[in-house]
Amino acid sequence: MTIIVERVSHRFDSLDVLADISFEVGDNEIFAVVGPSGCGKSTLLSIIGGLIEPSAGAVRVGGVSPDALNPITFVFQDFALLPWRSVATNVQLPLEHRDLPRAEMQALVNDALRRTGLVDFAEAYPKQLSGGMRQRVGIARALAVKPSILLLDEPLSALDGQTREILMEDLSQLLASTRVSAVYVTHNLDEALRLADRIAVFSRRPGRLREILEVPIPRSERMTPGAAADLAALHERLWSLIRTEAIDAEREVGHV
Amino acid sequence: MSEWPMSESPMSESRISQPRLAPVRFRGRGFVVTPRWYGGLAAFFIIIALWQAAGSLGWVSPLFLPSPLAILQALIALTASGELGQHIAASAMRIGVGWALGTSAGLALGLSMGLWGLARSIGISVVSALFPIPKIALLPLLILWLGIGEPSKIATIALGVFFPTTIATYSGVDAVPRTLIRMAQSFDLPFSAIVRKIVVPAALPSILSGFRISASIALLLVVSAEMIGADRGIGAFVLQAGNLMQTDQLLAGVVVLSIFGLIVARLIGFLEARLLAWR
Ligand SMILES: Nc1ncnc2c1ncn2[C@@H]1O[C@H](COP(=O)(O)OP(=O)(O)O)[C@@H](O)[C@H]1O
Ligand SMILES: [Mg+2]
């Protein structure tokens, strides 16, 4: 479960979006990508997940677990649920074309629902759920296919602050109890500092890799009082790296 | 105990010393329309009653405007003799077959236009060129090609239904949220599964509202076509009744047509309620 991103650049027509990105994500590692909006984070994730072909460079993965049903799996910012399907059948969708015995498919769905606290909502429809519950469905759907690599594109950005806090905790436990590597895109430094082993800081568009910071505290100890001071210092550091980029990105006039 | 006892705070004193306090005037009235259930019913009964009175009291000649009761009697007599049934059956067959043919073709072309670039280019030019033609104008040509019998009438209806269905399907498919398709691709769903499980259900609301339009077009065209060249069918019946100055029968035919329209609208409403409950 290694991801190697090699000199990836991308442009949409005349718009340079990513410039010469290289990094590696190790086994079981959570790798966060932070950067101002529009710097190409989602594009990079789509390239890693095979949904966009990069203009240059390549992405390779290795060590994929043989029983992964969908080795590289996304969690989307806008959840990407089918509104005409119930929670359980949304989670079932990626399993239906995989030639599984009915009982095994059911077991995978139930297990994913249980791990995300959705058992009581199995028959509900997305429009009946809060944003936080909807993203739980998105996460359950991703877990059901036993991924080796999770690509999370701002999974908590559409949620309000309190819901985000709660989901962040649950997500951190899910990631700790699952053998999976992850690329976690966010513009929220707290999320990165809570969940990631390393944090890559991108410049504004065209996104360049400015720096990779290691978070020297084990993920399981991030919420302990002793970690607070170190995390605050890291937060400071990250913010100073990002601040000017974010200001410039925000003041940028959209291209037509 | 509050930290700032109101009566002693200098703030509240200064407030009380304001010259005069007035309640805030409510200005949010109106512009919230709540339908009254009795309105429609009352309007219906008043119109029928006035109409009946106009006939019974001799305000208008029954030849020009037969009373509702006279129309009802005509309806009953026509039903009893079986004549009405034959006309309805003939019209229903034409609508049914024509609508089914036009809808199938429209769904196929609309879906293709939503999925493939070549089909889209071809479809857009064909549709923009032919959609504006009033299809009834093609009936004489279709009669030349297909004869005066059923095929030319069915073809007219099918053509009339085909274009709005194509457009509704195409725009529905085109508006399928991109992110749902990318989601399906990210889970390696095969093309056919993406069409079946994502594209078609997502386009269904647009397709069903296309059905509403195409059903009313089919009704319009069946009547027009039957007036041009048929001896059976509601349209032919209404025309003959007019020629014979049998206005009660004529209006009985019109009533049947509006009931027909209502039933079709209900049917589509039922379909929408069943298939689009998730909205
Ligand atoms: N399919 C596309 N076609 C053209 N431009 C795009 C496309 N997708 C994204 N972009 C542009 O590329 C830039 C980077 O987008 P994105 O990767 O979504 O940034 P981020 O996720 O970091 O906010 C933005 O300026 C965006 O407008
Ligand atoms: Mg993004």
Short mmCIF file of C-alpha atoms in Angstrom, two decimals, chain A residues 86-237:
data_model
loop_
_atom_site.label_atom_id
_atom_site.label_comp_id
_atom_site.label_asym_id
_atom_site.label_seq_id
_atom_site.Cartn_x
_atom_site.Cartn_y
_atom_site.Cartn_z
CA SER A 86 -31.40 4.15 0.88
CA VAL A 87 -28.34 4.28 3.11
CA ALA A 88 -27.85 0.51 2.90
CA THR A 89 -28.23 0.33 -0.88
CA ASN A 90 -25.92 3.32 -1.33
CA VAL A 91 -23.28 1.40 0.59
CA GLN A 92 -24.09 -1.69 -1.47
CA LEU A 93 -23.69 0.07 -4.83
CA PRO A 94 -19.94 -0.55 -5.31
CA LEU A 95 -20.37 -4.23 -4.39
CA GLU A 96 -23.20 -5.08 -6.77
CA HIS A 97 -21.08 -5.62 -9.87
CA ARG A 98 -18.44 -7.69 -8.11
CA ASP A 99 -19.80 -11.21 -8.31
CA LEU A 100 -20.08 -11.67 -4.57
CA PRO A 101 -22.45 -14.15 -2.99
CA ARG A 102 -25.50 -12.31 -1.67
CA ALA A 103 -24.71 -13.18 1.96
CA GLU A 104 -21.16 -11.89 1.70
CA MET A 105 -22.35 -8.64 0.16
CA GLN A 106 -24.86 -8.24 2.99
CA ALA A 107 -22.13 -8.92 5.54
CA LEU A 108 -19.86 -6.28 4.01
CA VAL A 109 -22.65 -3.71 4.00
CA ASN A 110 -23.68 -4.48 7.57
CA ASP A 111 -20.11 -4.36 8.79
CA ALA A 112 -19.54 -0.98 7.16
CA LEU A 113 -22.80 0.37 8.61
CA ARG A 114 -21.89 -0.87 12.05
CA ARG A 115 -18.44 0.69 11.99
CA THR A 116 -19.83 4.07 10.99
CA GLY A 117 -22.73 4.04 13.45
CA LEU A 118 -25.37 3.82 10.73
CA VAL A 119 -27.13 0.58 11.64
CA ASP A 120 -30.30 2.37 12.75
CA PHE A 121 -30.34 4.45 9.56
CA ALA A 122 -29.98 1.64 7.03
CA GLU A 123 -33.42 2.23 5.50
CA ALA A 124 -33.26 6.05 5.56
CA TYR A 125 -32.80 8.12 2.42
CA PRO A 126 -30.03 10.72 2.08
CA LYS A 127 -32.41 13.67 2.14
CA GLN A 128 -33.61 12.56 5.59
CA LEU A 129 -30.08 12.71 7.01
CA SER A 130 -27.95 15.54 8.36
CA GLY A 131 -24.71 16.43 6.59
CA GLY A 132 -22.67 14.52 9.14
CA MET A 133 -24.76 11.37 8.69
CA ARG A 134 -24.50 11.68 4.91
CA GLN A 135 -20.74 11.75 5.07
CA ARG A 136 -20.85 8.71 7.34
CA VAL A 137 -22.63 6.97 4.48
CA GLY A 138 -19.88 8.12 2.12
CA ILE A 139 -17.29 6.71 4.51
CA ALA A 140 -19.22 3.46 5.00
CA ARG A 141 -19.43 3.01 1.22
CA ALA A 142 -15.66 3.49 1.02
CA LEU A 143 -14.96 1.01 3.81
CA ALA A 144 -17.30 -1.64 2.37
CA VAL A 145 -14.97 -2.27 -0.58
CA LYS A 146 -11.98 -2.93 1.73
CA PRO A 147 -9.70 -0.33 0.15
CA SER A 148 -5.93 -0.35 0.43
CA ILE A 149 -5.74 3.36 -0.32
CA LEU A 150 -8.27 5.97 0.70
CA LEU A 151 -8.40 9.29 -1.11
CA LEU A 152 -10.35 11.77 0.98
CA ASP A 153 -11.18 15.07 -0.72
CA GLU A 154 -12.07 17.57 2.00
CA PRO A 155 -14.42 15.01 3.54
CA LEU A 156 -15.45 17.29 6.40
CA SER A 157 -15.48 20.65 4.64
CA ALA A 158 -19.21 20.65 3.96
CA LEU A 159 -20.03 20.16 7.64
CA ASP A 160 -20.58 22.65 10.42
CA GLY A 161 -17.89 23.03 13.08
CA GLN A 162 -19.38 20.80 15.74
CA THR A 163 -20.31 17.99 13.38
CA ARG A 164 -16.86 18.21 11.88
CA GLU A 165 -15.28 17.83 15.32
CA ILE A 166 -17.32 14.70 16.05
CA LEU A 167 -16.68 13.13 12.67
CA MET A 168 -12.98 13.91 12.92
CA GLU A 169 -12.77 11.82 16.10
CA ASP A 170 -14.67 8.93 14.54
CA LEU A 171 -12.65 9.13 11.36
CA SER A 172 -9.41 9.06 13.31
CA GLN A 173 -10.54 5.90 15.10
CA LEU A 174 -11.67 4.28 11.85
CA LEU A 175 -8.32 5.06 10.24
CA ALA A 176 -6.49 3.69 13.29
CA SER A 177 -8.42 0.42 13.19
CA THR A 178 -8.12 -0.14 9.44
CA ARG A 179 -5.09 -1.19 7.46
CA VAL A 180 -5.13 1.53 4.90
CA SER A 181 -2.96 4.31 3.52
CA ALA A 182 -4.66 7.61 2.90
CA VAL A 183 -4.22 10.90 1.15
CA TYR A 184 -6.30 13.42 3.05
CA VAL A 185 -6.92 16.70 1.24
CA THR A 186 -8.11 19.59 3.35
CA HIS A 187 -7.72 23.30 3.78
CA ASN A 188 -8.32 22.93 7.50
CA LEU A 189 -5.06 22.80 9.45
CA ASP A 190 -6.68 21.29 12.56
CA GLU A 191 -7.93 18.32 10.57
CA ALA A 192 -4.49 17.76 9.13
CA LEU A 193 -2.84 18.03 12.53
CA ARG A 194 -5.35 15.70 14.13
CA LEU A 195 -5.36 12.96 11.50
CA ALA A 196 -2.15 12.93 9.49
CA ASP A 197 1.30 11.49 9.94
CA ARG A 198 2.79 13.97 7.50
CA ILE A 199 1.42 17.18 6.04
CA ALA A 200 2.30 18.47 2.60
CA VAL A 201 1.90 22.19 2.12
CA PHE A 202 1.03 23.35 -1.39
CA SER A 203 1.51 26.78 -2.86
CA ARG A 204 -1.30 28.54 -4.63
CA ARG A 205 -2.03 27.68 -8.25
CA PRO A 206 -0.14 26.24 -9.99
CA GLY A 207 0.22 24.02 -6.94
CA ARG A 208 3.80 23.25 -5.98
CA LEU A 209 4.90 21.16 -3.06
CA ARG A 210 6.41 23.74 -0.74
CA GLU A 211 7.22 21.58 2.24
CA ILE A 212 6.36 18.32 3.94
CA LEU A 213 6.01 18.51 7.71
CA GLU A 214 6.13 15.48 9.93
CA VAL A 215 3.81 15.45 12.94
CA PRO A 216 6.11 13.90 15.56
CA ILE A 217 3.28 12.78 17.87
CA PRO A 218 1.63 9.37 17.33
CA ARG A 219 -1.89 9.75 15.98
CA SER A 220 -3.38 8.10 19.03
CA GLU A 221 -1.83 10.70 21.34
CA ARG A 222 -2.87 13.86 19.56
CA MET A 223 -5.76 14.54 21.92
CA THR A 224 -3.67 14.19 25.10
CA PRO A 225 -2.92 17.40 27.04
CA GLY A 226 0.81 16.90 26.59
CA ALA A 227 0.50 17.12 22.81
CA ALA A 228 -1.28 20.46 22.81
CA ALA A 229 1.80 22.67 22.96
CA ASP A 230 3.64 20.80 20.19
CA LEU A 231 0.57 20.83 17.97
CA ALA A 232 0.07 24.54 18.56
CA ALA A 233 3.65 25.16 17.49
CA LEU A 234 3.13 23.07 14.36
CA HIS A 235 -0.10 24.91 13.65
CA GLU A 236 1.80 28.19 13.87
CA ARG A 237 4.43 26.87 11.50
#
